[in-house]
Coordinates of C-alpha atoms and ligand atoms in Angstrom, one line a residue:
M2 CA -5.7 81.6 -77.5
N3 CA -8.3 79.8 -75.4
I4 CA -7.3 76.2 -74.9
L5 CA -9.2 73.2 -73.7
L6 CA -7.2 70.1 -72.7
L7 CA -8.9 66.8 -72.2
G8 CA -7.8 64.3 -69.5
S9 CA -7.0 64.0 -65.8
G10 CA -3.7 62.3 -65.2
G11 CA -0.1 63.3 -64.7
R12 CA 0.4 63.6 -68.4
E13 CA -2.4 66.3 -68.5
H14 CA -0.9 68.2 -65.5
A15 CA 2.4 68.3 -67.3
L16 CA 0.8 69.4 -70.6
A17 CA -1.3 72.0 -68.8
W18 CA 1.7 73.3 -66.9
K19 CA 3.6 73.7 -70.2
M20 CA 0.8 75.3 -72.1
A21 CA 0.0 77.7 -69.2
A22 CA 3.5 79.1 -69.5
S23 CA 3.0 80.1 -73.1
P24 CA 2.4 83.8 -73.9
H25 CA -0.1 82.5 -76.6
C26 CA -2.3 80.9 -73.9
T27 CA -5.1 83.3 -72.8
E28 CA -7.4 80.9 -70.9
L29 CA -6.6 77.3 -70.2
Y30 CA -9.4 74.9 -69.3
I31 CA -9.0 71.2 -68.4
A32 CA -11.8 68.6 -68.6
P33 CA -12.1 67.0 -66.2
G34 CA -8.6 67.8 -64.9
N35 CA -7.3 67.1 -61.4
P36 CA -6.2 69.2 -58.4
G37 CA -2.8 69.7 -60.2
T38 CA -4.3 71.1 -63.4
A39 CA -6.5 73.4 -61.2
Q40 CA -3.2 75.1 -60.1
V41 CA -2.5 76.3 -63.7
G42 CA -6.0 76.5 -65.3
T43 CA -9.7 76.0 -64.7
N44 CA -11.1 72.5 -64.4
L45 CA -14.5 71.7 -65.9
P46 CA -16.3 68.6 -64.8
V47 CA -16.9 66.9 -68.2
S48 CA -15.9 63.4 -69.3
V49 CA -13.3 63.1 -72.1
T50 CA -15.7 60.9 -74.2
D51 CA -18.9 63.1 -73.8
F52 CA -18.5 64.8 -77.2
P53 CA -21.7 66.8 -77.1
A54 CA -20.8 68.2 -73.6
I55 CA -17.3 69.0 -74.8
R56 CA -18.8 70.8 -77.8
A57 CA -20.9 72.9 -75.5
L58 CA -17.7 73.8 -73.5
C59 CA -15.9 74.8 -76.7
I60 CA -18.7 77.1 -77.7
N61 CA -19.3 78.6 -74.2
H62 CA -15.6 79.2 -73.6
K63 CA -14.7 80.3 -77.1
I64 CA -12.1 77.6 -77.4
D65 CA -9.5 78.1 -80.2
M66 CA -7.6 74.9 -79.6
L67 CA -8.6 71.5 -78.3
V68 CA -5.8 69.3 -77.1
V69 CA -6.7 65.6 -76.4
G70 CA -4.6 63.8 -73.7
P71 CA -5.8 60.2 -73.7
E72 CA -6.4 57.8 -76.6
E73 CA -10.0 56.9 -76.0
P74 CA -11.6 60.1 -77.4
L75 CA -9.3 60.0 -80.4
V76 CA -10.0 56.3 -81.2
K77 CA -13.7 57.1 -80.9
G78 CA -13.4 59.9 -83.5
I79 CA -13.3 63.2 -81.6
Y80 CA -11.3 64.8 -84.4
D81 CA -13.9 63.9 -87.0
F82 CA -16.8 65.0 -84.7
F83 CA -15.4 68.5 -84.5
Q84 CA -14.2 68.7 -88.1
Q85 CA -17.8 68.3 -89.3
D86 CA -19.1 71.0 -87.0
E87 CA -19.8 74.3 -88.6
A88 CA -20.2 76.1 -85.3
L89 CA -16.7 75.2 -84.4
N90 CA -15.1 75.8 -87.7
G91 CA -11.6 77.1 -87.3
M92 CA -11.0 75.4 -83.9
I93 CA -7.7 73.6 -83.9
V94 CA -8.1 70.0 -82.8
V95 CA -4.8 68.4 -81.9
G96 CA -5.0 64.7 -82.7
P97 CA -5.4 62.2 -85.5
S98 CA -8.7 61.5 -87.3
K99 CA -10.5 58.4 -86.3
A100 CA -9.1 56.5 -89.3
A101 CA -5.5 57.5 -88.4
A102 CA -6.1 56.8 -84.7
Q103 CA -6.4 53.1 -85.7
L104 CA -2.6 53.1 -85.5
E105 CA -3.2 52.8 -81.8
G106 CA -6.8 51.6 -81.8
S107 CA -6.2 48.4 -83.8
K108 CA -3.0 46.4 -83.4
A109 CA -3.8 44.5 -86.7
F110 CA -4.2 47.9 -88.5
S111 CA -0.8 49.1 -87.2
K112 CA 1.0 45.9 -88.0
Q113 CA -0.4 45.9 -91.6
F114 CA 0.5 49.6 -91.9
M115 CA 4.1 48.8 -90.8
Q116 CA 4.3 45.9 -93.3
R117 CA 3.0 48.0 -96.1
H118 CA 5.7 50.7 -95.5
G119 CA 8.6 48.4 -94.6
I120 CA 8.9 49.6 -91.0
P121 CA 10.7 47.1 -88.8
T122 CA 8.3 45.3 -86.4
A123 CA 8.1 41.8 -84.9
P124 CA 6.9 39.1 -87.3
Y125 CA 3.2 38.3 -86.6
A126 CA -0.1 36.9 -87.7
E127 CA -3.7 37.9 -86.9
F128 CA -6.6 35.5 -86.0
T129 CA -10.3 35.7 -85.3
A130 CA -12.9 33.1 -84.1
E131 CA -13.2 31.9 -87.7
T132 CA -9.4 31.1 -87.8
Y133 CA -9.1 29.9 -84.2
S134 CA -7.5 26.5 -85.0
E135 CA -5.0 28.2 -87.3
G136 CA -4.2 30.5 -84.4
Q137 CA -3.6 27.5 -82.1
A138 CA -1.3 25.9 -84.7
Y139 CA 0.6 29.2 -85.2
I140 CA 1.3 29.4 -81.5
K141 CA 2.5 25.8 -81.3
E142 CA 4.8 26.3 -84.4
H143 CA 6.6 29.3 -82.9
S144 CA 9.1 29.6 -80.1
V145 CA 8.4 31.1 -76.7
P146 CA 8.2 33.7 -75.3
I147 CA 5.5 34.7 -77.7
V148 CA 3.2 37.8 -77.4
V149 CA -0.6 37.6 -77.6
K150 CA -2.3 40.9 -78.1
A151 CA -6.0 41.9 -78.2
D152 CA -6.5 44.0 -81.4
G153 CA -8.4 46.9 -79.8
L154 CA -8.1 49.1 -76.7
A155 CA -8.1 47.1 -73.5
A156 CA -7.1 49.6 -70.9
G157 CA -3.4 48.6 -71.1
K158 CA -4.3 44.9 -70.2
G159 CA -4.6 43.5 -73.7
V160 CA -1.0 42.3 -74.1
V161 CA 0.2 39.0 -72.7
I162 CA 3.9 37.9 -72.9
A163 CA 3.6 34.2 -72.6
N164 CA 6.6 32.2 -71.5
T165 CA 5.0 28.8 -72.4
H166 CA 2.9 27.6 -75.3
E167 CA 0.2 26.6 -72.7
E168 CA 0.0 30.1 -71.4
A169 CA -0.2 31.6 -74.9
L170 CA -2.9 29.1 -75.9
R171 CA -4.8 30.0 -72.7
S172 CA -4.6 33.8 -73.3
F173 CA -5.7 33.3 -76.9
E174 CA -8.7 31.2 -75.7
Q175 CA -9.6 33.9 -73.1
M176 CA -9.5 36.6 -75.7
I177 CA -11.3 34.9 -78.6
R178 CA -13.5 32.3 -77.0
E179 CA -14.3 33.9 -73.6
Q180 CA -14.3 37.4 -74.8
Q181 CA -12.2 38.6 -71.9
F182 CA -11.8 42.1 -73.5
G183 CA -15.2 42.0 -75.4
E184 CA -15.0 43.3 -78.9
A185 CA -11.4 44.5 -78.4
G186 CA -10.3 40.9 -78.4
S187 CA -12.4 39.5 -81.2
K188 CA -9.3 39.8 -83.3
V189 CA -5.9 38.8 -81.9
V190 CA -2.4 39.5 -83.0
I191 CA 0.3 36.9 -82.2
E192 CA 3.8 38.2 -82.6
A193 CA 7.4 37.3 -81.9
F194 CA 8.9 38.5 -78.6
L195 CA 11.7 41.1 -79.1
T196 CA 14.5 41.2 -76.5
G197 CA 16.0 44.6 -75.9
I198 CA 15.6 47.9 -74.1
E199 CA 12.4 50.0 -74.8
V200 CA 12.4 53.7 -75.5
S201 CA 9.5 56.0 -76.2
V202 CA 9.9 58.6 -79.0
F203 CA 7.5 61.5 -79.4
V204 CA 6.8 63.4 -82.6
L205 CA 4.4 66.1 -83.6
T206 CA 3.1 65.9 -87.1
D207 CA 0.7 67.7 -89.4
G208 CA 0.6 64.6 -91.7
E209 CA 3.2 66.0 -94.0
N210 CA 6.1 67.1 -91.9
Y211 CA 7.2 66.3 -88.4
Q212 CA 9.3 67.5 -85.4
I213 CA 10.7 65.3 -82.7
I214 CA 9.6 66.8 -79.4
G215 CA 11.3 64.4 -77.0
H216 CA 12.0 60.9 -75.9
A217 CA 12.2 58.9 -72.6
K218 CA 12.6 55.5 -71.1
D219 CA 9.7 54.3 -69.1
Y220 CA 10.1 51.9 -66.2
K221 CA 6.9 49.8 -66.3
R222 CA 7.5 47.1 -63.7
I223 CA 6.3 47.7 -60.1
G224 CA 9.4 46.4 -58.4
E225 CA 13.0 47.7 -58.2
G226 CA 15.3 46.1 -60.7
D227 CA 12.4 45.8 -63.1
T228 CA 10.7 42.9 -61.3
G229 CA 7.0 42.1 -60.6
L230 CA 3.8 43.1 -62.4
N231 CA 3.5 45.6 -65.3
T232 CA 2.1 49.0 -64.4
G233 CA 1.1 52.1 -66.4
G234 CA 4.7 53.4 -65.7
M235 CA 6.6 53.9 -62.4
G236 CA 9.0 56.5 -63.6
C237 CA 11.0 57.8 -66.6
I238 CA 14.3 59.3 -67.5
S239 CA 15.4 61.5 -70.4
P240 CA 17.6 61.7 -72.3
V241 CA 18.3 58.0 -72.7
P242 CA 22.0 57.3 -72.9
F243 CA 21.9 55.0 -75.9
M244 CA 20.0 57.5 -78.0
D245 CA 23.2 58.6 -79.7
E246 CA 23.5 60.1 -83.2
L247 CA 23.8 56.7 -84.9
F248 CA 20.7 55.3 -83.2
W249 CA 18.7 58.5 -83.8
N250 CA 19.6 58.2 -87.5
K251 CA 18.3 54.7 -87.7
V252 CA 15.1 55.8 -85.9
T253 CA 14.4 58.7 -88.2
Q254 CA 15.4 56.9 -91.4
R255 CA 13.8 53.5 -90.8
I256 CA 10.9 54.4 -88.6
I257 CA 9.8 58.0 -88.3
E258 CA 10.1 59.1 -92.0
P259 CA 8.5 55.9 -93.4
T260 CA 5.7 56.3 -90.9
I261 CA 5.0 60.0 -91.9
A262 CA 5.4 59.0 -95.6
G263 CA 2.9 56.2 -95.0
I264 CA 0.4 58.5 -93.4
R265 CA 0.7 60.9 -96.4
A266 CA 0.5 58.1 -99.0
E267 CA -2.6 56.6 -97.4
K268 CA -4.2 60.1 -97.1
L269 CA -4.7 59.7 -93.4
T270 CA -5.5 63.0 -91.6
Y271 CA -3.1 63.3 -88.7
K272 CA -2.4 66.5 -86.9
G273 CA -1.1 65.5 -83.5
F274 CA 1.3 63.6 -81.4
I275 CA 2.7 60.2 -82.4
F276 CA 4.2 58.1 -79.7
F277 CA 6.6 55.5 -81.1
G278 CA 7.1 52.6 -78.7
L279 CA 10.4 51.2 -79.8
M280 CA 12.7 48.3 -78.8
N281 CA 16.4 48.7 -79.1
V282 CA 17.5 45.2 -80.2
Q283 CA 21.3 45.1 -80.2
G284 CA 21.5 48.6 -81.6
E285 CA 18.7 48.2 -84.1
P286 CA 15.3 50.0 -83.5
W287 CA 12.0 48.0 -83.9
V288 CA 8.5 49.3 -83.5
I289 CA 6.6 47.6 -80.6
E290 CA 3.5 49.9 -81.0
Y291 CA 2.2 53.3 -82.1
N292 CA 0.2 55.5 -79.8
C293 CA -1.7 58.5 -81.0
R294 CA -1.1 60.5 -77.8
M295 CA 1.7 61.4 -75.5
G296 CA 2.9 58.9 -72.9
D297 CA 2.3 58.9 -69.2
P298 CA 4.7 59.3 -67.3
E299 CA 6.9 60.1 -70.3
T300 CA 5.2 63.5 -70.7
E301 CA 6.3 64.5 -67.2
V302 CA 10.0 64.5 -68.4
V303 CA 9.4 65.4 -72.0
M304 CA 7.5 68.7 -71.3
P305 CA 10.0 70.0 -68.7
L306 CA 12.9 69.3 -71.1
L307 CA 11.2 71.0 -74.1
Q308 CA 12.4 74.6 -74.3
T309 CA 10.2 75.6 -77.2
D310 CA 6.7 77.0 -76.6
L311 CA 4.3 74.1 -77.0
V312 CA 1.3 76.3 -77.9
A313 CA 3.3 78.0 -80.7
L314 CA 4.4 74.6 -81.9
L315 CA 0.8 73.3 -82.0
A316 CA -0.3 76.4 -83.8
A317 CA 2.5 75.9 -86.3
M318 CA 1.4 72.3 -86.8
D319 CA -2.1 73.6 -87.7
N320 CA -1.0 76.4 -90.1
G321 CA 1.5 74.4 -92.1
T322 CA 4.7 75.9 -90.7
L323 CA 5.8 73.0 -88.5
A324 CA 8.8 72.2 -90.8
D325 CA 10.1 75.8 -90.4
T326 CA 10.0 75.7 -86.6
N327 CA 13.1 75.4 -84.5
I328 CA 12.9 73.1 -81.6
S329 CA 15.2 73.4 -78.6
F330 CA 15.6 71.4 -75.5
F331 CA 17.1 72.2 -72.1
D332 CA 20.6 70.7 -71.8
K333 CA 19.8 68.8 -68.6
K334 CA 19.0 65.4 -67.4
A335 CA 15.5 64.8 -66.1
A336 CA 13.8 62.0 -64.1
T337 CA 10.3 61.5 -62.9
V338 CA 9.4 59.1 -60.1
V339 CA 5.8 58.0 -59.6
A340 CA 4.2 57.5 -56.2
V341 CA 1.5 54.9 -56.3
S342 CA -1.2 53.6 -54.0
G343 CA -0.4 50.5 -51.8
G344 CA -1.5 47.4 -53.7
Y345 CA -1.2 49.0 -57.2
P346 CA -1.3 47.6 -59.9
G347 CA -3.8 45.3 -58.1
A348 CA -6.6 46.5 -55.9
Y349 CA -5.9 49.6 -53.8
A350 CA -7.8 52.0 -51.5
K351 CA -8.8 55.5 -52.5
N352 CA -9.6 58.7 -50.5
I353 CA -6.4 58.4 -48.4
P354 CA -5.2 61.8 -47.1
I355 CA -2.0 63.1 -48.7
T356 CA 0.2 65.4 -46.6
G357 CA 3.4 67.2 -47.1
W358 CA 2.9 67.8 -50.8
E359 CA 2.4 71.6 -50.3
L360 CA 5.8 71.8 -48.8
A361 CA 7.4 70.0 -51.7
P362 CA 9.4 70.6 -53.9
K363 CA 12.4 70.4 -51.7
H364 CA 14.7 71.1 -54.6
P365 CA 14.3 74.2 -56.7
Q366 CA 14.5 72.1 -59.9
T367 CA 11.6 69.9 -59.0
L368 CA 8.0 69.8 -60.3
V369 CA 5.2 67.9 -58.5
F370 CA 2.6 66.6 -61.1
H371 CA -0.7 65.3 -59.8
A372 CA -2.1 62.1 -61.3
G373 CA -4.6 60.3 -59.2
T374 CA -5.5 62.9 -56.6
A375 CA -8.7 64.6 -55.6
Q376 CA -9.7 67.6 -53.5
A377 CA -11.8 66.6 -50.5
N378 CA -13.2 68.8 -47.7
E379 CA -10.3 67.8 -45.4
G380 CA -7.7 68.3 -48.1
L381 CA -5.9 66.4 -50.9
V382 CA -6.7 62.7 -51.1
T383 CA -5.7 59.8 -53.3
A384 CA -8.0 59.0 -56.2
G385 CA -6.1 56.5 -58.4
G386 CA -3.3 53.9 -58.6
R387 CA -0.7 56.4 -59.8
V388 CA -1.0 59.3 -57.4
M389 CA 1.8 61.8 -58.1
A390 CA 4.8 62.1 -60.4
V391 CA 7.7 64.1 -59.2
T392 CA 10.1 65.4 -61.9
S393 CA 13.5 66.7 -61.1
F394 CA 16.5 67.9 -63.1
G395 CA 20.2 67.2 -62.5
D396 CA 23.6 67.3 -64.2
T397 CA 23.4 63.6 -64.2
L398 CA 20.4 61.2 -64.3
G399 CA 21.4 59.9 -60.9
E400 CA 21.3 63.4 -59.5
A401 CA 17.9 64.0 -61.1
V402 CA 16.5 60.8 -59.5
Q403 CA 18.0 61.7 -56.1
H404 CA 16.3 65.1 -56.2
A405 CA 12.9 63.5 -57.1
V406 CA 13.2 60.9 -54.3
A407 CA 14.2 63.6 -51.8
T408 CA 11.0 65.5 -52.7
L409 CA 8.9 62.3 -52.4
E410 CA 10.3 61.8 -48.9
Q411 CA 8.4 65.0 -48.0
I412 CA 5.1 63.6 -49.3
Q413 CA 3.1 61.1 -47.3
F414 CA 0.0 58.9 -47.6
E415 CA -0.7 55.6 -46.1
G416 CA 0.5 52.8 -48.4
M417 CA 2.5 55.1 -50.6
Y418 CA 5.2 53.3 -52.7
Y419 CA 7.7 54.4 -55.3
R420 CA 10.8 53.0 -57.0
K421 CA 14.0 54.6 -55.9
D422 CA 16.0 52.9 -58.7
I423 CA 14.6 54.7 -61.8
G424 CA 17.5 54.9 -64.3
Y425 CA 19.4 52.3 -62.4
E426 CA 21.1 50.6 -65.4
F427 CA 22.7 53.7 -66.7
Ligands
AMP19 P1 1.7 47.4 -76.1 O1 0.3 47.6 -75.5 O2 1.7 46.9 -77.5 O3 2.6 48.6 -75.8 O4 2.4 46.3 -75.2 C1 2.6 46.5 -73.8 C2 4.1 46.2 -73.5 O5 4.3 44.8 -73.8 C3 5.1 46.9 -74.3 O6 5.4 48.2 -73.8 C4 6.3 46.0 -74.2 O7 6.9 46.2 -72.9 C5 5.7 44.6 -74.2 N1 5.7 44.1 -75.6 C6 4.7 44.2 -76.5 N2 5.0 43.6 -77.6 C7 6.2 43.1 -77.4 C8 7.2 42.3 -78.2 N3 6.8 41.9 -79.5 N4 8.3 41.9 -77.7 C9 8.6 42.2 -76.4 N5 7.8 43.0 -75.6 C10 6.7 43.4 -76.1
LIG20 N1 3.9 55.0 -70.4 C1 3.4 54.2 -71.5 C2 2.1 54.8 -72.0 O1 1.8 56.0 -71.8 O2 1.5 54.1 -72.8

């Protein structure tokens, strides 16, 4: 099978690495990819949202399967774009239709979906410019912290956890009145704050059946001990110690199964990954959000722990045999630790030379995934906030983290920073 993967982050390097290992993978292309994906496939310089250019790649390279890494092309309707295309009839597109991708693309849509299907989620209300004063009143009537969310995609910046009513009112004003996020904030969801521990659960579905392909806990704060600003994710562990049989049963019965049943009942076309962002509130799972893609850096631990052939699994999803597939996992603990540019998640410099990475990994059970890197004449340089994600295995989570940190100690670039305490609370 010839495969084209869209994206250029650590998630895509991990997906590319996993798919390249499959006997079903003939040629693997990545658009646009990064220097890490170039180690396992062929990078093609095309943007993930340039659908006509992606179509030309699919035709020229006789692509059998298109795997979409990030959410933006999915929310913009890449699935539907190819579904209607006779020249590409038969190509498998891994991802939801545009309508189903609203589960990530519109917070109001996903909240309404959860309410319709009795899926536990924080109480909320939605407002627009027409209902601005009702929104202000709603904020004042509810206790803080309170969460203010732009309805649409806002590059991970559309969620504000307000600790005071003033802060919530100000965020609400910025989104609706000042159009801080443009169209994405023309509708705003205001919801109750849930206190607990977050966990990301990943499912592959064909819209009828599903398989759980992994889970992880993401460490989102920049500072050790979960302090400081939110980031795209500074590291992950898997498995998560509280994901025991009792909790898994609640997650499948109350969340995953009603979600799949809802997709089926509403006749949404969904053939791809579902990322359930959950909160464990005193032993009870609640949904914080759905994403229609894999997580980053979660994928960097989920793929290395998945023993089953991913390409075979994606093909099974397409041909209706997903329910009959056996999924197996390596019986190990995994951790990924992300090295970021100095200043991230604020402003940071790019094009800084990276050294020592060719010598890594120090430990045999270690994988170095590229995220924001680029190949320059003089060698590898930084090209983003999150630069590399180092994944290691161990008999314990602590050992896995230690191995990842030992490898990161071999890698250098000016301003490099990473958390050494990933998994600290377990
Ligand atoms: P989202 O874009 O919906 O994932 O929100 C970003 C992050 O904000 C989540 O990963 C949570 O850490 C946090 N968050 C969102 N909604 C809530 C909530 N209702 N209660 C507590 N934390 C939340
Ligand atoms: N790590 C969180 C995300 O991918 O959205």
